[in-house]
Coordinates of C-alpha atoms and ligand atoms in Angstrom, one line a residue:
M1 CA 107.0 71.8 73.7
T2 CA 107.3 73.9 76.9
R3 CA 107.1 72.1 80.3
N4 CA 103.9 74.2 81.0
Q5 CA 102.3 72.6 78.0
V6 CA 103.5 69.1 78.9
L7 CA 102.0 69.6 82.4
F8 CA 98.8 71.1 81.1
D9 CA 98.2 68.2 78.6
R10 CA 98.9 65.8 81.5
A11 CA 96.6 67.6 83.9
C12 CA 93.8 67.6 81.3
Q13 CA 93.9 63.7 81.4
T14 CA 92.8 63.5 85.0
I15 CA 91.5 66.9 86.1
P16 CA 88.5 68.5 84.3
G17 CA 89.9 71.3 82.2
G18 CA 93.3 70.7 83.8
V19 CA 92.6 73.0 86.7
N20 CA 91.0 73.0 90.1
S21 CA 89.3 76.4 89.7
P22 CA 88.0 77.5 86.3
V23 CA 89.7 80.9 85.7
R24 CA 93.1 79.3 86.0
A25 CA 92.5 77.5 82.7
F26 CA 93.2 80.7 80.6
R27 CA 90.0 79.8 78.6
S28 CA 88.9 83.4 78.1
V29 CA 92.4 84.6 77.0
G30 CA 93.5 81.5 75.3
G31 CA 96.9 79.9 75.5
T32 CA 98.6 77.6 78.1
P33 CA 98.2 78.2 81.8
R34 CA 101.5 78.7 83.6
F35 CA 102.2 75.9 86.2
I36 CA 103.8 77.6 89.1
T37 CA 106.8 75.9 90.9
R38 CA 107.7 78.6 93.5
A39 CA 107.0 82.2 94.5
K40 CA 108.9 84.8 96.5
G41 CA 107.9 88.4 97.2
P42 CA 106.4 89.9 94.1
Y43 CA 107.5 87.1 91.8
V44 CA 106.3 83.7 90.7
W45 CA 108.3 81.1 88.6
D46 CA 106.7 78.7 86.2
A47 CA 107.6 75.2 85.2
D48 CA 109.9 76.5 82.5
N49 CA 111.7 78.5 85.2
V50 CA 110.5 81.8 83.7
R51 CA 110.1 84.5 86.4
Y52 CA 107.0 86.8 86.4
I53 CA 106.1 89.9 88.4
D54 CA 102.8 88.7 89.9
Y55 CA 99.7 90.8 90.1
V56 CA 97.3 88.0 90.9
G57 CA 98.8 87.3 94.4
S58 CA 96.9 84.0 94.7
W59 CA 93.7 86.1 93.9
G60 CA 94.2 88.3 96.9
P61 CA 95.8 86.5 99.9
A62 CA 99.5 87.3 99.1
I63 CA 99.3 90.9 100.5
L64 CA 102.7 90.7 102.1
G65 CA 104.3 89.2 99.0
H66 CA 104.8 85.5 98.5
A67 CA 106.4 83.3 101.1
H68 CA 107.0 86.1 103.7
P69 CA 109.7 84.7 106.0
V70 CA 107.9 85.4 109.2
V71 CA 104.7 83.8 107.9
V72 CA 106.6 80.8 106.6
Q73 CA 108.4 80.3 109.9
T74 CA 105.2 80.6 111.9
V75 CA 103.6 77.9 109.6
R76 CA 106.6 75.6 110.1
D77 CA 106.4 76.0 113.9
A78 CA 102.7 75.3 113.9
A79 CA 103.0 72.2 111.6
V80 CA 105.6 70.6 113.9
N81 CA 103.0 70.6 116.7
G82 CA 100.4 68.8 114.6
L83 CA 98.4 69.5 111.5
S84 CA 94.8 69.3 112.8
F85 CA 93.1 68.4 116.1
G86 CA 89.4 68.8 115.6
A87 CA 89.4 70.5 119.0
P88 CA 89.7 74.1 120.0
T89 CA 93.0 75.9 120.2
E90 CA 94.2 79.2 121.7
A91 CA 95.3 80.5 118.3
E92 CA 91.6 80.5 117.1
I93 CA 90.7 82.8 120.0
E94 CA 93.6 85.1 119.1
I95 CA 92.6 85.4 115.5
A96 CA 88.9 85.9 116.4
E97 CA 90.1 88.7 118.8
V98 CA 92.2 90.3 116.2
I99 CA 89.3 90.3 113.7
A100 CA 86.8 91.6 116.2
S101 CA 89.1 94.3 117.5
R102 CA 89.9 95.6 114.0
L103 CA 86.4 95.5 112.5
P104 CA 84.0 97.5 114.7
S105 CA 81.0 95.7 113.2
V106 CA 82.2 92.3 114.3
E107 CA 81.4 91.3 117.9
K108 CA 81.6 87.6 117.3
V109 CA 83.2 85.6 114.5
R110 CA 83.2 81.9 113.4
L111 CA 86.0 80.5 111.3
V112 CA 85.5 78.3 108.2
S113 CA 87.9 77.2 105.4
S114 CA 86.8 79.2 102.4
G115 CA 85.0 82.3 101.3
T116 CA 82.3 80.2 99.8
E117 CA 81.6 78.6 103.1
A118 CA 81.5 82.0 104.8
T119 CA 79.0 83.6 102.5
M120 CA 76.8 80.4 102.2
T121 CA 76.6 80.3 106.0
A122 CA 76.0 84.0 106.4
I123 CA 73.0 83.7 104.1
R124 CA 71.7 80.7 106.0
L125 CA 72.2 82.7 109.2
A126 CA 70.4 85.7 107.8
R127 CA 67.4 83.5 106.8
G128 CA 67.4 81.7 110.1
F129 CA 67.6 84.9 112.2
T130 CA 64.9 86.8 110.3
G131 CA 62.7 83.9 109.4
R132 CA 62.5 85.1 105.8
N133 CA 63.6 83.5 102.6
K134 CA 64.4 86.1 99.9
I135 CA 67.8 87.6 99.4
I136 CA 69.1 90.5 97.3
K137 CA 72.3 90.3 95.4
F138 CA 73.8 92.4 92.6
E139 CA 74.7 91.4 89.1
G140 CA 78.4 90.8 88.7
C141 CA 79.1 90.3 92.4
Y142 CA 80.5 86.9 93.1
H143 CA 80.0 85.4 96.5
G144 CA 81.4 82.0 96.1
H145 CA 79.7 79.0 94.5
A146 CA 76.9 78.1 96.9
D147 CA 73.6 77.4 94.9
S148 CA 71.5 80.4 95.8
L149 CA 74.4 82.8 95.1
L150 CA 75.4 81.5 91.7
V151 CA 73.0 83.8 89.8
K152 CA 74.4 86.4 87.5
A153 CA 77.6 86.2 89.5
G154 CA 81.0 87.6 88.5
S155 CA 84.5 86.1 88.4
G156 CA 84.6 82.8 86.5
L157 CA 80.9 82.9 85.5
L158 CA 81.3 86.3 84.0
T159 CA 84.6 85.3 82.3
F160 CA 82.8 82.4 80.6
G161 CA 79.6 84.2 79.9
N162 CA 77.2 82.0 81.8
P163 CA 74.6 84.0 83.7
T164 CA 73.9 81.1 86.1
S165 CA 75.5 77.7 86.7
A166 CA 73.9 74.5 85.4
G167 CA 72.9 72.2 88.3
V168 CA 71.3 74.9 90.3
P169 CA 67.5 74.1 90.6
E170 CA 65.1 76.9 89.6
A171 CA 63.6 76.6 93.1
F172 CA 66.9 77.6 94.7
V173 CA 67.2 80.8 92.8
Q174 CA 63.6 81.9 93.0
N175 CA 64.4 83.4 96.3
T176 CA 67.4 85.3 94.9
L177 CA 66.6 88.8 93.6
V178 CA 69.3 90.1 91.4
L179 CA 69.6 93.9 91.0
D180 CA 72.0 96.3 89.4
F181 CA 75.0 97.4 91.4
N182 CA 74.8 101.1 92.2
D183 CA 71.0 101.3 91.4
L184 CA 69.6 102.3 94.8
A185 CA 66.1 103.0 93.3
A186 CA 65.8 99.4 92.3
V187 CA 66.6 98.2 95.8
R188 CA 64.1 100.7 97.2
E189 CA 61.5 99.3 94.8
A190 CA 62.3 95.7 95.7
F191 CA 61.9 96.4 99.4
A192 CA 58.7 98.4 98.8
Q193 CA 57.2 95.3 97.1
Q194 CA 58.5 92.4 99.1
G195 CA 60.3 94.0 102.1
E196 CA 58.6 91.6 104.6
D197 CA 60.1 88.6 102.8
I198 CA 63.7 89.9 102.4
A199 CA 66.2 88.3 104.8
C200 CA 69.3 90.2 103.7
V201 CA 71.1 92.2 101.1
I202 CA 74.6 90.7 100.3
I203 CA 77.1 92.9 98.4
E204 CA 80.7 93.2 97.6
P205 CA 80.9 96.8 98.9
I206 CA 83.7 97.4 96.4
A207 CA 83.1 94.9 93.7
G208 CA 86.2 93.0 92.6
N209 CA 84.8 90.1 90.6
M210 CA 83.6 92.2 87.7
N211 CA 86.9 94.0 87.5
L212 CA 86.9 96.8 90.1
I213 CA 83.7 98.8 90.6
K214 CA 83.3 101.3 93.4
P215 CA 80.0 102.1 95.1
A216 CA 78.5 105.4 94.1
A217 CA 78.1 108.1 96.7
G218 CA 75.2 107.2 99.0
F219 CA 74.7 103.7 97.7
L220 CA 76.0 101.7 100.7
E221 CA 74.4 104.2 103.0
G222 CA 71.1 103.7 101.2
L223 CA 71.4 99.9 101.5
R224 CA 72.0 100.4 105.3
E225 CA 68.9 102.5 105.7
L226 CA 66.6 100.2 103.7
C227 CA 67.8 97.1 105.6
T228 CA 67.3 98.8 108.9
Q229 CA 63.9 100.1 107.9
Y230 CA 62.6 96.7 106.7
G231 CA 64.4 94.5 109.3
A232 CA 66.7 92.8 106.8
L233 CA 70.4 92.2 107.5
L234 CA 73.1 93.9 105.5
I235 CA 75.9 91.5 104.6
F236 CA 79.2 92.9 103.4
D237 CA 81.1 90.2 101.5
E238 CA 84.6 91.4 102.3
V239 CA 86.2 88.1 101.3
M240 CA 88.3 90.1 98.8
T241 CA 88.3 93.7 100.3
G242 CA 88.8 92.7 104.0
F243 CA 92.2 93.7 105.2
R244 CA 93.0 94.4 101.5
V245 CA 91.6 97.9 100.8
G246 CA 92.5 99.3 104.3
P247 CA 92.8 98.2 107.9
Q248 CA 89.0 98.0 108.4
G249 CA 88.0 96.9 104.9
V250 CA 85.3 98.9 103.0
Q251 CA 83.3 99.3 106.2
G252 CA 86.2 101.4 107.5
L253 CA 86.5 103.5 104.3
S254 CA 82.8 104.1 103.9
G255 CA 81.7 104.3 107.6
V256 CA 78.8 102.1 106.8
T257 CA 78.3 99.3 109.3
P258 CA 77.0 95.9 108.1
D259 CA 75.2 93.4 110.3
L260 CA 77.4 90.6 109.1
T261 CA 80.7 90.5 107.3
T262 CA 82.3 87.6 105.4
L263 CA 86.1 87.3 105.1
A264 CA 88.7 84.9 103.6
K265 CA 91.7 85.4 101.3
V266 CA 94.0 87.8 103.3
I267 CA 92.9 86.5 106.7
G268 CA 94.4 83.1 105.7
G269 CA 97.7 84.5 104.5
G270 CA 97.7 81.9 101.7
M271 CA 96.2 79.1 103.7
P272 CA 92.5 78.1 103.7
V273 CA 90.8 80.3 106.2
G274 CA 87.4 82.0 105.9
A275 CA 85.2 83.7 108.5
F276 CA 81.9 85.3 109.0
G277 CA 81.1 87.6 111.9
G278 CA 79.0 90.5 113.1
R279 CA 76.4 91.4 115.6
A280 CA 76.5 89.1 118.7
D281 CA 72.7 88.7 118.7
V282 CA 72.8 87.4 115.1
M283 CA 75.9 85.3 115.6
N284 CA 74.4 83.6 118.6
A285 CA 71.8 82.1 116.3
I286 CA 74.5 79.7 115.1
A287 CA 74.9 76.2 116.5
P288 CA 75.7 75.2 119.3
L289 CA 74.0 78.3 120.8
G290 CA 71.2 78.6 118.2
G291 CA 69.3 76.6 115.6
V292 CA 71.2 77.6 112.5
Y293 CA 73.6 74.7 111.7
Q294 CA 77.2 75.1 110.5
A295 CA 80.3 73.0 111.1
G296 CA 83.7 72.0 109.6
T297 CA 86.2 69.2 110.2
L298 CA 89.1 71.5 109.4
S299 CA 87.5 74.8 110.6
G300 CA 90.1 76.8 112.5
N301 CA 92.9 74.5 111.3
P302 CA 96.0 75.3 113.5
V303 CA 98.4 75.6 110.6
A304 CA 96.1 77.8 108.5
V305 CA 95.2 80.0 111.5
A306 CA 98.9 80.4 112.2
A307 CA 99.5 81.8 108.7
G308 CA 96.5 84.1 109.0
L309 CA 97.4 85.4 112.4
A310 CA 101.1 86.1 111.4
T311 CA 99.8 87.9 108.4
L312 CA 97.2 90.0 110.3
K313 CA 99.9 91.0 112.8
L314 CA 102.2 92.3 110.1
L315 CA 99.4 94.3 108.5
A316 CA 99.1 96.4 111.7
E317 CA 102.4 98.1 111.0
P318 CA 101.9 101.9 110.8
G319 CA 101.6 103.2 107.2
F320 CA 101.2 99.7 105.7
Y321 CA 98.1 100.5 103.7
E322 CA 99.2 104.0 102.7
H323 CA 102.3 102.4 101.2
L324 CA 100.3 99.7 99.5
E325 CA 97.9 102.2 97.9
Q326 CA 100.8 104.4 96.8
Q327 CA 102.4 101.5 95.0
A328 CA 99.0 100.5 93.4
R329 CA 98.6 104.1 92.2
K330 CA 102.0 104.3 90.8
L331 CA 101.0 101.2 88.8
T332 CA 97.6 102.4 87.6
E333 CA 98.7 106.0 86.9
G334 CA 101.8 104.8 85.1
L335 CA 99.8 102.3 82.9
T336 CA 97.2 105.0 82.1
E337 CA 99.9 107.4 81.0
R338 CA 101.6 104.9 78.8
A339 CA 98.4 103.7 77.2
H340 CA 97.3 107.2 76.4
A341 CA 100.8 108.0 75.0
A342 CA 100.0 105.2 72.6
A343 CA 96.5 106.6 71.9
I344 CA 94.8 103.5 73.5
P345 CA 91.5 104.1 75.3
F346 CA 92.3 102.9 78.8
C347 CA 91.8 103.8 82.4
A348 CA 92.6 102.3 85.7
D349 CA 91.6 102.7 89.4
A350 CA 93.0 101.6 92.7
V351 CA 92.0 101.3 96.3
G352 CA 94.4 100.1 98.9
G353 CA 96.2 97.1 97.4
M354 CA 93.5 96.3 94.8
F355 CA 93.3 97.7 91.3
G356 CA 91.2 97.6 88.1
L357 CA 92.4 98.0 84.5
Y358 CA 89.7 98.9 81.9
F359 CA 89.9 99.1 78.2
T360 CA 87.3 101.8 78.2
K361 CA 87.3 105.6 77.9
Q362 CA 85.9 106.2 81.4
I363 CA 86.1 104.2 84.7
P364 CA 83.0 102.0 84.7
T365 CA 80.5 102.4 87.5
S366 CA 78.1 99.6 86.6
F367 CA 78.0 96.1 85.4
A368 CA 76.7 97.3 82.0
E369 CA 79.6 99.7 81.6
V370 CA 82.2 97.1 82.6
S371 CA 80.7 94.5 80.2
A372 CA 81.2 97.0 77.4
A373 CA 85.0 96.9 77.8
D374 CA 87.2 95.8 74.8
T375 CA 87.9 92.2 75.8
E376 CA 89.8 91.5 72.6
R377 CA 92.3 94.2 73.4
F378 CA 92.5 92.9 77.0
K379 CA 93.5 89.5 75.6
Q380 CA 96.2 91.0 73.5
F381 CA 97.5 93.1 76.4
F382 CA 97.4 90.1 78.8
H383 CA 99.5 87.9 76.5
A384 CA 101.9 90.6 75.5
M385 CA 102.5 91.4 79.1
L386 CA 102.9 87.7 80.0
N387 CA 105.6 87.5 77.3
Q388 CA 107.3 90.4 79.0
G389 CA 107.3 88.5 82.3
I390 CA 104.3 90.3 83.8
Y391 CA 101.5 88.1 85.2
F392 CA 98.1 89.8 85.4
A393 CA 94.8 87.9 86.0
P394 CA 93.8 85.9 82.9
S395 CA 90.4 87.6 82.7
A396 CA 89.2 91.1 81.9
F397 CA 86.7 90.8 84.8
E398 CA 89.0 90.3 87.8
A399 CA 90.6 92.9 90.0
G400 CA 94.4 92.9 90.4
F401 CA 96.5 93.0 93.5
V402 CA 99.8 94.6 94.6
S403 CA 101.6 93.4 97.6
A404 CA 103.9 95.1 100.1
A405 CA 106.8 93.5 98.1
H406 CA 105.9 95.4 94.9
D407 CA 108.6 98.1 95.4
D408 CA 109.4 100.9 93.0
A409 CA 111.8 98.8 90.9
V410 CA 109.1 96.2 90.4
I411 CA 106.5 98.8 89.4
E412 CA 109.0 100.5 87.0
A413 CA 109.8 97.2 85.4
T414 CA 106.1 96.7 84.8
L415 CA 105.6 100.1 83.3
D416 CA 108.6 99.7 81.0
A417 CA 107.1 96.4 79.7
A418 CA 103.7 98.1 79.3
E419 CA 105.3 100.9 77.2
I420 CA 106.5 98.3 74.7
V421 CA 103.2 96.4 74.8
F422 CA 100.9 99.4 74.3
A423 CA 103.1 100.6 71.4
K424 CA 102.4 97.2 69.8
L425 CA 98.7 97.2 70.5
R426 CA 98.2 100.5 68.8
Ligands
PLP1 C1 86.9 84.9 96.3 C2 85.6 85.3 96.8 C3 84.6 84.5 97.3 C4 84.8 83.0 97.4 O1 85.9 82.6 98.2 P1 86.6 81.2 98.0 O2 87.6 81.1 99.1 O3 87.1 81.1 96.7 O4 85.5 80.2 98.2 C5 83.5 85.0 97.9 N1 83.3 86.3 97.8 C6 84.2 87.2 97.2 C7 83.9 88.7 97.2 C8 85.3 86.7 96.7 O5 86.2 87.6 96.1

């Protein structure tokens, strides 16, 4: 028995499903999850000391590659000075200033410890600020696991085929209107019927929890116009895309300015940091200035903030994102070429350091199209690549990530493995 299997069996005794976050369990692809012992640059090593080229990157945070020496040293230095104070620190001001200076839509920002907390609070804030209850979200977009957002969400829910979580009361989701991504007419219709009751529209402006789906031309612009017209807030959930697709997230790429933005993943550099920020008048409605309550014992934790700040500083190097996208494109174009050479219907897309792989003939633009992908073939591809030492996300509905440490040799090694794998899948 492999050590991974021994550990998994043991984990299942005391941890539900053996994991602390569902997709890690390999349920949708089958097989034994790899227990990771260490990581460096583009690589992770499992409990059997097998090395993998990693395209999960801790689900997004590891944009510099794992264990970047500057980030690790900064974390060590911070830890020596104490792990948590429950009182404000100068580093929190610094990271807030960095976020506000890089994202033009953010005037004020509050730190939390996860993406879930950020989106949950942004929704509460939108409701408190507007005095309205209803929210619009899109099918296949995942915004963390707060009750009102766990309706037809992506990521793990999509992977396991549950439209909505058990344990979420009907009353909680009655105020959540779920529409189709890229269907602006449906949004217009919803506002025409209940615009006075809609507090906000929340969206992954490039969706990364139903594989990768880009917004159609005019879609984000249309959402902006409708929200402005009806006095609703537009929330960009950039937990995944923030500082990942470009220096200003999707708001920078699209030129569309949200009222609120949620962040996590990259801004923690591998440590638990989330944030929500936006218009000062809206943010001032949060306690202690306003009546919308939010708090956190470990919010702005000094060690976590140190990791985030060190990461954000390194991302500011000129040409960082151009290089990242170039590497992602070498990967997606190389994979597409090799799949087609083996006559396998496949396509791929990338933006910044984020990519999507689809076992479809055309790049999907909607939830329906992405759901039609050949998940059986994905499973075979996933396991065959894993056997070749390439670690992709264990689900057909998750975006992948390259880091700055994925150099040409790493991409080439991946493509060589894919050539062998696609030939077998044929
Ligand atoms: C990961 C993710 C979340 C949830 O963040 P957690 O830190 O896992 O709670 C929310 N929204 C999006 C878009 C995400 O990708």
